[in-house]
XYZ file of C-alpha atoms in Angstrom:
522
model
C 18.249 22.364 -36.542
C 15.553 20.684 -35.399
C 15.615 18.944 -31.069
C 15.790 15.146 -32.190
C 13.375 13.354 -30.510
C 13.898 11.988 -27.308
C 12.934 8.784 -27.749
C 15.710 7.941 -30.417
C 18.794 8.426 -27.843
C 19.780 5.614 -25.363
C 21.958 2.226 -25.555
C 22.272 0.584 -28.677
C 23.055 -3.824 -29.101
C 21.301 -6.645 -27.131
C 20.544 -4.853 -23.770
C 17.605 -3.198 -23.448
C 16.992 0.414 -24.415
C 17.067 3.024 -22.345
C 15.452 6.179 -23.741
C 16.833 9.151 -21.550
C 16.317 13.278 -22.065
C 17.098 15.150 -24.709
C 19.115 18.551 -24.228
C 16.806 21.397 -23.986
C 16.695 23.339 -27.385
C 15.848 27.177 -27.908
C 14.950 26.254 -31.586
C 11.378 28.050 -32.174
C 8.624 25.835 -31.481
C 10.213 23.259 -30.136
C 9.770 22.273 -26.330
C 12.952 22.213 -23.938
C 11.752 18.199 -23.322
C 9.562 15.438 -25.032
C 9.084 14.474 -21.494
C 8.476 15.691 -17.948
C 7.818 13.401 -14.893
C 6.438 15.185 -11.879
C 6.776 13.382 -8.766
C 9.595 10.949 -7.360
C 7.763 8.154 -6.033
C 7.651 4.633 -7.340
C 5.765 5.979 -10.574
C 7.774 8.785 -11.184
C 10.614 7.128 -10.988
C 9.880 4.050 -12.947
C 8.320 6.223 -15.838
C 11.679 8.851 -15.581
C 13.782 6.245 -15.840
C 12.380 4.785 -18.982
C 12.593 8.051 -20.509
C 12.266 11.996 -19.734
C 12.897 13.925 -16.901
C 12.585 13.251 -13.274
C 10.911 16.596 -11.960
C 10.425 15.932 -8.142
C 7.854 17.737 -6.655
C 8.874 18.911 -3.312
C 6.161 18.317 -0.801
C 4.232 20.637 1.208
C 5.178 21.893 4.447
C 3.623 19.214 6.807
C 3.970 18.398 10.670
C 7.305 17.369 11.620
C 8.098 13.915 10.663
C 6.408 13.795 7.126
C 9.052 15.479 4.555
C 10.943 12.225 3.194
C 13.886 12.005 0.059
C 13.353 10.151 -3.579
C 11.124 7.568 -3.493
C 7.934 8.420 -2.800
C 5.591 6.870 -0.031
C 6.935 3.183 -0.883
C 10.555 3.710 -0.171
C 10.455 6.188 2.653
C 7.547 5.577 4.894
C 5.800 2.679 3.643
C 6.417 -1.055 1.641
C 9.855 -0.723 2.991
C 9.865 0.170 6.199
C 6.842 -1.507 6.799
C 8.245 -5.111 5.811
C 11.105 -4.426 7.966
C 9.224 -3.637 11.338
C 7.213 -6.465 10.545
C 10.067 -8.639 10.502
C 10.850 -7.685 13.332
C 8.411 -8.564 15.109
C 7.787 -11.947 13.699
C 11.273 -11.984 15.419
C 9.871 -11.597 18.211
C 7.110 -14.761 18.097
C 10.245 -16.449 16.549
C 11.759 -16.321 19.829
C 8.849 -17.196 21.614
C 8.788 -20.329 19.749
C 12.614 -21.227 20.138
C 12.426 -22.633 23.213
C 10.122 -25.724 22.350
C 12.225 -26.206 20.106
C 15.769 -26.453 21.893
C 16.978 -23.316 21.952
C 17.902 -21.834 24.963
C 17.611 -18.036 24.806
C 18.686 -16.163 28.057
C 15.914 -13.599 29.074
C 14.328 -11.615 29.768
C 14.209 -10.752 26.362
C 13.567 -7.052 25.168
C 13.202 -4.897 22.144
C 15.122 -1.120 21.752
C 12.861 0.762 19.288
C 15.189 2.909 18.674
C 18.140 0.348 17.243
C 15.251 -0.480 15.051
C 14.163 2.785 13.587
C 17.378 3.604 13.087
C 18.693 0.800 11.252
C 15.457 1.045 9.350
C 16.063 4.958 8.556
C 19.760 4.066 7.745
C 18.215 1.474 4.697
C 16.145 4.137 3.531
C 17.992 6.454 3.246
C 20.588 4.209 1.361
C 17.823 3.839 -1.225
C 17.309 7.454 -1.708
C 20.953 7.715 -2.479
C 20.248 4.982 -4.549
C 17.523 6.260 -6.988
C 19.405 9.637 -7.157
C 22.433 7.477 -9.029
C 20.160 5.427 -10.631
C 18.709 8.747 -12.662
C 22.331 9.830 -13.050
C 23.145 6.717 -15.225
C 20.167 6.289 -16.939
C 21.118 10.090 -17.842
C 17.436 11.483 -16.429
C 17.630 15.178 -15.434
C 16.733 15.911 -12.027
C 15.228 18.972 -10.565
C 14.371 18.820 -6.744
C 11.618 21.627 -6.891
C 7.744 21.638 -6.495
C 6.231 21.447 -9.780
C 2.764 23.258 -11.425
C 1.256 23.344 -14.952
C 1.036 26.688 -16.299
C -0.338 25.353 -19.415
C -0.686 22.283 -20.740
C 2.458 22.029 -22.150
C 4.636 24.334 -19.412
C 5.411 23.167 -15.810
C 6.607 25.855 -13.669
C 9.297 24.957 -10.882
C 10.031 26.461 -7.426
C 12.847 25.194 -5.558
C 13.357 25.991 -1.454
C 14.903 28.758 -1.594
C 12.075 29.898 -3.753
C 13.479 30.456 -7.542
C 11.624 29.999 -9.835
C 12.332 28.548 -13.454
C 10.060 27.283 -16.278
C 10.199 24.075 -18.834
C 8.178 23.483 -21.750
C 7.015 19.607 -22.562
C 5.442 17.717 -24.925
C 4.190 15.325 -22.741
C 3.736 15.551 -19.063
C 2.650 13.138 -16.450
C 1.731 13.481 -13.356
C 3.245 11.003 -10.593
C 2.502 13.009 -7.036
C 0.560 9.997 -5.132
C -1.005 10.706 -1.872
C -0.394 12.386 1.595
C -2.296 11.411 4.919
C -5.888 12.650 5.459
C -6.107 14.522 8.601
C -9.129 14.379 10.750
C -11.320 17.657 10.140
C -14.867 16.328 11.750
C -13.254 16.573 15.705
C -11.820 18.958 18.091
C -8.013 18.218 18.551
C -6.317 20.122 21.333
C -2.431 20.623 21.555
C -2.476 19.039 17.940
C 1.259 19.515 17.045
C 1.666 16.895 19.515
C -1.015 14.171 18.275
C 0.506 14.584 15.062
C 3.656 12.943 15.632
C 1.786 9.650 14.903
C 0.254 10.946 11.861
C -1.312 8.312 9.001
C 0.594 6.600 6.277
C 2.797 4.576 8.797
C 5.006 7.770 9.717
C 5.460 5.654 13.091
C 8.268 4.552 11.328
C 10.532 7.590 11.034
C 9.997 8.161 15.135
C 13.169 7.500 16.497
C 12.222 6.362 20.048
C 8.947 4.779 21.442
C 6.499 7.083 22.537
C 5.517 4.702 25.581
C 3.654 1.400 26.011
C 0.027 2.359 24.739
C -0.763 3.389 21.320
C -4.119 3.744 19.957
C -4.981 3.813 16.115
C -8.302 5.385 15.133
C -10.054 4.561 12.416
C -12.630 7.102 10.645
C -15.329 7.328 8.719
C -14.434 5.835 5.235
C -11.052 4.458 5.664
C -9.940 0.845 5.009
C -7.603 -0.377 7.832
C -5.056 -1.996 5.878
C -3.016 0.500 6.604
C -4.102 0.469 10.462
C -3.755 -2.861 11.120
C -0.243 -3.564 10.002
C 0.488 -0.852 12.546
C -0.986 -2.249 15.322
C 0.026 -6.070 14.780
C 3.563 -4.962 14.391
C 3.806 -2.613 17.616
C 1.776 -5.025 19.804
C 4.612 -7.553 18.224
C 7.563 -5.749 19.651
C 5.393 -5.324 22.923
C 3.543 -2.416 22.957
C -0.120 -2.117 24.278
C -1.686 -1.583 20.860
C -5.553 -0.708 20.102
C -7.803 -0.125 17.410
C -10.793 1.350 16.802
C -12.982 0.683 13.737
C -15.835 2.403 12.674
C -17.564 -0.253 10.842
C -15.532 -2.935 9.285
C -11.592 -4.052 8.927
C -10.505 -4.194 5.415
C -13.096 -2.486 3.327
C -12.725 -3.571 -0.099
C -10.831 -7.101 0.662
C -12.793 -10.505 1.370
C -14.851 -10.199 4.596
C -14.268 -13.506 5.973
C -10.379 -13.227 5.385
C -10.589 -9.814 7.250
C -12.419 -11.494 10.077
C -9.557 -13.896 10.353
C -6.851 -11.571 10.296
C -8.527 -9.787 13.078
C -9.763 -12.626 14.921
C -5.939 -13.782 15.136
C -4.987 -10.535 16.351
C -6.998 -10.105 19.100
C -5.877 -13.637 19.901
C -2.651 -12.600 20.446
C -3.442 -9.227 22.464
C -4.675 -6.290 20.174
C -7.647 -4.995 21.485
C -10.481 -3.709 19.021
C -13.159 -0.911 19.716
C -15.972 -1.894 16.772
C -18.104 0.349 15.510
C -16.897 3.683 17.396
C -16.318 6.952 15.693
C -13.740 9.479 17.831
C -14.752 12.884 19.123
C -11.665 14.726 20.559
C -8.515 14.123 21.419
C -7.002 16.562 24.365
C -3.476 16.074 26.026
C -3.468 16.182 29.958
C -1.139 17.805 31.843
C 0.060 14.384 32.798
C 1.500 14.228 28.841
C -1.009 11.234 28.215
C -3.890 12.043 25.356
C -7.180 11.695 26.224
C -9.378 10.361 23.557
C -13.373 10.556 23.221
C -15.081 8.502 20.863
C -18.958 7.068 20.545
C -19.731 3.901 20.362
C -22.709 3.138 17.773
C -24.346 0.099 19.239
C -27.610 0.596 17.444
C -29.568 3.327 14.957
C -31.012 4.671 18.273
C -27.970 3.625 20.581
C -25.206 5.472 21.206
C -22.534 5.313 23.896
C -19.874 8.063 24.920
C -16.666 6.618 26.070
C -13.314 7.827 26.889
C -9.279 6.689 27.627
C -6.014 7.607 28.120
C -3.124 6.710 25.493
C 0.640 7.854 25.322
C 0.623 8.001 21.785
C -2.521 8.158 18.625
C -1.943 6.736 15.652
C -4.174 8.464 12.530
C -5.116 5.891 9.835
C -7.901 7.507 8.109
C -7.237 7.371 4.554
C -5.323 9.172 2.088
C -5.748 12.171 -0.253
C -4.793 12.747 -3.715
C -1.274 14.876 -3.638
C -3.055 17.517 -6.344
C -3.057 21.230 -4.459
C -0.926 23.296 -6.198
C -0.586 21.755 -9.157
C -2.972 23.914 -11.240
C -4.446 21.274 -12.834
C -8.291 22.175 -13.095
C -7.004 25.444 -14.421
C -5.391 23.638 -17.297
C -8.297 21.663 -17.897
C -7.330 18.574 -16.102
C -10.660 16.940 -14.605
C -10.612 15.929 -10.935
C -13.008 13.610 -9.667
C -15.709 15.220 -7.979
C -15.859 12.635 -4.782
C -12.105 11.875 -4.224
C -10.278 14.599 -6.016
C -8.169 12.043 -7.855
C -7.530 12.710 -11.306
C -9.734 11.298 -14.092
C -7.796 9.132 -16.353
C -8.353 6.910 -19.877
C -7.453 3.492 -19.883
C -4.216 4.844 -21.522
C -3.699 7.056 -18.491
C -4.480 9.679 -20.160
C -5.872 12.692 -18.896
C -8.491 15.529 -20.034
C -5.772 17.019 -21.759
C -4.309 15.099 -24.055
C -0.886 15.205 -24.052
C -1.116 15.237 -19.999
C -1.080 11.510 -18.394
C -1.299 10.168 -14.710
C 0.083 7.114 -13.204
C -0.024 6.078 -9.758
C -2.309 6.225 -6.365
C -2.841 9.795 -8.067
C -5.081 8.673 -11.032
C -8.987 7.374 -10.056
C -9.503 4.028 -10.220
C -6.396 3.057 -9.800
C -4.985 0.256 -7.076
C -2.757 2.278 -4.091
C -0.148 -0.520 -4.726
C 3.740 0.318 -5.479
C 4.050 -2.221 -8.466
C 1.209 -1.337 -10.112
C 2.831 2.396 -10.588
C 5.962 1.211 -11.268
C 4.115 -0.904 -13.975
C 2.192 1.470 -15.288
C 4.512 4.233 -15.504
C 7.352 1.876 -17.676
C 4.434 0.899 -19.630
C 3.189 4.559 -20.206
C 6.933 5.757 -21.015
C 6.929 2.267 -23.849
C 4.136 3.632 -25.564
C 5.054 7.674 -25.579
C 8.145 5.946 -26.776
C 6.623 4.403 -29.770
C 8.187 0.967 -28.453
C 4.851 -0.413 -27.668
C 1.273 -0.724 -27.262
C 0.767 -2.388 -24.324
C -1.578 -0.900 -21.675
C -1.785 -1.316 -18.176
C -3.831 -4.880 -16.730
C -5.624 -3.509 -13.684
C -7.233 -6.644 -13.200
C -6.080 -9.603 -10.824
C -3.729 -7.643 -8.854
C -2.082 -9.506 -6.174
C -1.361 -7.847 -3.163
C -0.780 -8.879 0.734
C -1.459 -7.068 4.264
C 1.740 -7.791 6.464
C -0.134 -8.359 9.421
C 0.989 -10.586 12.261
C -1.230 -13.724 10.424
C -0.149 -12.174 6.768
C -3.303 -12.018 4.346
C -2.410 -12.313 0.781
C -4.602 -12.133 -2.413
C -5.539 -12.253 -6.112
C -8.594 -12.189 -8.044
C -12.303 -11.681 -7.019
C -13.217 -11.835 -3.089
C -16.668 -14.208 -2.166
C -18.401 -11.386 -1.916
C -17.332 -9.786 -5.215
C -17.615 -13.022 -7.228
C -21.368 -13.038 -5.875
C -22.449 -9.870 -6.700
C -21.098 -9.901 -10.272
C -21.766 -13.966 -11.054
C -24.433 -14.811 -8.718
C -24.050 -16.669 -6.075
C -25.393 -19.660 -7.769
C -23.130 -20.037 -9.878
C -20.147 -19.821 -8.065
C -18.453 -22.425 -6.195
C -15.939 -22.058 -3.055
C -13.720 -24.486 -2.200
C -11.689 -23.859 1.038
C -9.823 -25.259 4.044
C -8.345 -24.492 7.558
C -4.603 -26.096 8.262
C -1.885 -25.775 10.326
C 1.328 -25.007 9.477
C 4.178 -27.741 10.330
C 5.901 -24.767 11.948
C 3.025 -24.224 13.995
C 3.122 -27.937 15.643
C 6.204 -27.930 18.030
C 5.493 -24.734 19.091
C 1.935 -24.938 19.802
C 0.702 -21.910 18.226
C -2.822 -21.260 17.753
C -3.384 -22.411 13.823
C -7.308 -22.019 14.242
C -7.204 -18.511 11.751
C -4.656 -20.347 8.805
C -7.224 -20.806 5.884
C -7.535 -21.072 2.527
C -10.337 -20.169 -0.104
C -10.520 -20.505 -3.879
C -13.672 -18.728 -5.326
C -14.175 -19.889 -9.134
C -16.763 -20.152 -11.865
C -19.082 -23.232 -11.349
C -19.845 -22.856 -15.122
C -17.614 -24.950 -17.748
C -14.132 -25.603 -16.476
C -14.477 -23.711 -13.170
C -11.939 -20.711 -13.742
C -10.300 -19.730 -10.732
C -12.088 -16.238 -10.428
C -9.977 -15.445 -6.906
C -7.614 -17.338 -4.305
C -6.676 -16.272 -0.451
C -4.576 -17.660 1.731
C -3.995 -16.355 5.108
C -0.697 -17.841 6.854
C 3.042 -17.824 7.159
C 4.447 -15.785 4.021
C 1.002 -15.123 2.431
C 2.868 -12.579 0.080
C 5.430 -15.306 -1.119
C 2.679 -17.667 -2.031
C 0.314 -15.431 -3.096
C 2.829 -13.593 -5.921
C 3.347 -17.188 -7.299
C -0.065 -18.122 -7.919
C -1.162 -14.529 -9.501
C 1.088 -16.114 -12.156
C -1.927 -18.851 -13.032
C -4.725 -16.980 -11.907
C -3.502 -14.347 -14.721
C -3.360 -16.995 -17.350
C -6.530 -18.531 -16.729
C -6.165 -21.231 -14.007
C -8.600 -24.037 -13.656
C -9.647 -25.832 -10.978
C -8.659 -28.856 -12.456
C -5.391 -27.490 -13.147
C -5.208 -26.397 -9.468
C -6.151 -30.089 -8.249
C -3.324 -31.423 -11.241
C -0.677 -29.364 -9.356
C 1.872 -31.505 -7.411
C 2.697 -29.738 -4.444
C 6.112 -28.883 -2.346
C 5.736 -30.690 0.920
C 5.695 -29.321 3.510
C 4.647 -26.541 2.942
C 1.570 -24.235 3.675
C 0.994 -23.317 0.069
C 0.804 -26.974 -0.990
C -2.811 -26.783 0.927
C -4.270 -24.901 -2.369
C -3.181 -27.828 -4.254
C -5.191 -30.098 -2.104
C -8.532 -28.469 -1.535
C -11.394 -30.408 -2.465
C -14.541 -29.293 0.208
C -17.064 -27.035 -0.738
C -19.004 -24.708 1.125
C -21.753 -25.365 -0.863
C -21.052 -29.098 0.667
C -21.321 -28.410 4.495
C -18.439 -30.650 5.185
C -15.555 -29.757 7.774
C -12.658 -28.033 6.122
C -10.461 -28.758 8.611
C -7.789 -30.214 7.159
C -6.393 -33.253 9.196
C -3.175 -35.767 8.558
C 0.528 -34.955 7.191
């Protein structure tokens, strides 16, 4: 008899259906699985768990440090852990602030890195245990081996003790993400060592400080979003922290917003090299690194400089996970500049029964939801359950930096170059938080800035807020700038008080006006 399609087994009634894997058939021309899923991160999982088979591609052999369980990036060395640390060391101001207002807090006050990365690594791994049961009940299949396309309906599996096995598919999709970029252009002596603090926030799987100064290099290319969320949240729990930038600090987000977040943290101690490119990196006998970089200080000026570190923190970027796969063999086009796959707005791939979700696929946001998105969506319409594709556009996001930065929508410099800047009008404001009063904090980087359409009813065409809990306030109003929010509508909006996100419901000055923004009064 014939395999019945996957897609028609899973729960039946009011709860929602779960489509799950069928049971391999050795009926002629049929494939063991409508389905399979390679990669166990956020997209992998999401789109498994809708339907198919979770096919986790094991990782290749990296420096110690970078081999994490389900979950992908997210989970194990990233959004997680991440959020965590950075709790930890708004902690830390926390208790700084207490005594103003009546707390008495014995001191000196100190913070164990390792309590922390341990109770962080003991989360994580409760989550790995937890996606592994999650794929048991929703009745996924679950191969831990390191998966490659034969064809383009055969994936070929090796597990670590190298057997191999083979499955046949209708439909395959690709869910491997990224790994860290490692720096190629400069000489690197005693490397194993530098590499303990390599990219992609592996800082958090170190069990114990590696001393009091850490420097985080940033190379041609790279966005520091990444970077700086290191850096705020070690100088937080008291390291000396450092950065250097080759040109500017969040490429691709709203350059006055970056110059806030930065301003704020060199307020509060980071220091920032601007505009230097490293050279070497060698370790002294003392243990300590020595790092070379050049300072570009003009087309014709150029300054060599060097320093000492304990530690070096990589944060150049990230490459698409695709060696190994096979995939231009297949006939699976790569793009030619970042070797990320080339994908429809379907996610489809050259190969038509072949799809790609994730920070994997070109064009697509490196952001956890919108994989997990994606990949349920993706699973819908294989399913025949929908037709809904993927919204790419107005994707709200946040950098957990000590002054958090969140936003959705265009950025003033976006909103110019695609509307003129003409016809666009930009209403912002600087505040202070009530929390910020007592405590005397420096509230002279908490702004706020609504780009929108001057034409018609002035559509709110992006909103940023840097402050207290950016990513709180920021994931409510994605909400209205998805359905079309006004101005007006903005203005209309009674606000919680107090509260910081109350101050988009007040704005009122213009740029375009040259009035202060400050924003003064309860």
């Amino acid at each position: 008899h014939q395999t019945p399609p996957l897609w028609l087994c899973g729960l039946r009634g009011s709860r929602r259906r779960r489509v799950a894997a069928v049971t391999p058939s050795s009926a002629a021309g049929t494939h063991h699985y409508d389905l399979v899923v390679i990669g166990g991160g956020s997209g992998g999982l999401a789109c498994s768990r809708e339907a198919g088979v979770c096919f986790c591609k094991r990782f290749p052999l990296h420096p110690p440090g970078t081999a994490w369980g389900l979950g992908g990036t997210c989970v194990n060395v990233g959004c997680i852990p991440k959020k965590l640390m950075h709790q930890a060391a708004l902690l830390g101001v926390a208790m700084d602030d207490a005594g103003k207002f009546g707390w008495s807090i014995p001191g000196p006050v100190s913070h164990d890195w390792s309590t922390l990365a341990q109770a962080v690594q003991n989360y994580v791994k409760s989550l790995n245990w937890g996606h592994r049961v999650q794929l048991q009940d929703r009745k996924v299949k679950y191969f831990n081996t390191r998966g490659s396309l034969l064809d383009r309906h055969t994936v070929r599996g090796l597990d670590a003790k190298g057997t191999e096995m083979t499955l046949t598919a209708r439909n395959i999709v690709i869910a491997t993400g990224g790994r860290p970029r490692y720096p190629t252009h400069m000489f690197i002596h005693a490397w194993t060592e530098v590499m303990f603090g390599i990219f992609n926030k592996v800082t958090f799987a170190l069990v114990k400080s590696h001393g009091q100064n850490l420097s985080r290099m940033e190379d041609c290319g790279a966005s520091v979003y990444v970077g700086l969320e290191c850096a705020g949240l070690l100088a937080g729990i008291g390291l000396d922290a450092s950065v250097m930038v080759r040109s500017v600090a969040l490429r691709g987000f709203d350059q006055q917003m970056a110059q806030l977040v930065t301003g704020h943290m060199e307020a509060r101690g980071t220091r920032f090299h601007w505009g230097c490119v490293p050279t070497s990196v060698e370790k002294l006998p003392s243990g300590l690194l020595q790092v070379k970089w050049t300072e570009v200080r003009s087309d014709l000026e150029r300054v060599e400089r060097e320093d000492t570190f304990s530690s070096v923190l990589w944060a150049i970027g990230r490459v698409p996970e695709t060696t190994g796969l096979n995939l231009p063999q297949v006939g699976v086009q790569l793009h030619p500049d970042t070797g990320k796959i080339v994908v429809a707005t379907d996610e489809r791939t050259t190969v038509s029964n072949v799809y790609a979700i994730g920070d994997v696929a070109e064009g697509r946001p490196e952001l956890t939801p919108t994989a997990v998105k994606a990949g349920k969506l993706l699973a819908r319409r294989l399913a025949g359950q929908s037709n809904q594709l993927m919204d790419y556009h107005s994707v709200p996001t946040t950098v957990f930096t000590p002054l958090e930065y969140g936003c959705v929508g265009l950025s003033e410099e976006s909103a110019e170059s695609r509307y003129g800047k003409d016809n666009i009008e930009v209403y912002h404001a600087f505040y202070k938080p009530l929390e910020f009063t007592i405590a005397e904090r420096d509230a002279s980087h908490c702004y706020v800035k609504v780009v929108c359409d001057r034409a018609g009813v002035q559509r709110v065409l992006g909103l940023h807020f840097t402050g207290p809990s950016a990513g709180e306030v920021i994931q409510g109003f994605a909400v209205s700038v998805r359905c079309g929010l006004t101005y007006a509508q903005l203005r209309d909006t009674v606000g919680i008080h107090p509260t910081c996100a109350e101050e988009l419901t007040k704005i009122h000055i213009t740029k375009r006006s040259g009035l202060d923004a400050t924003v003064t009064g309860c």
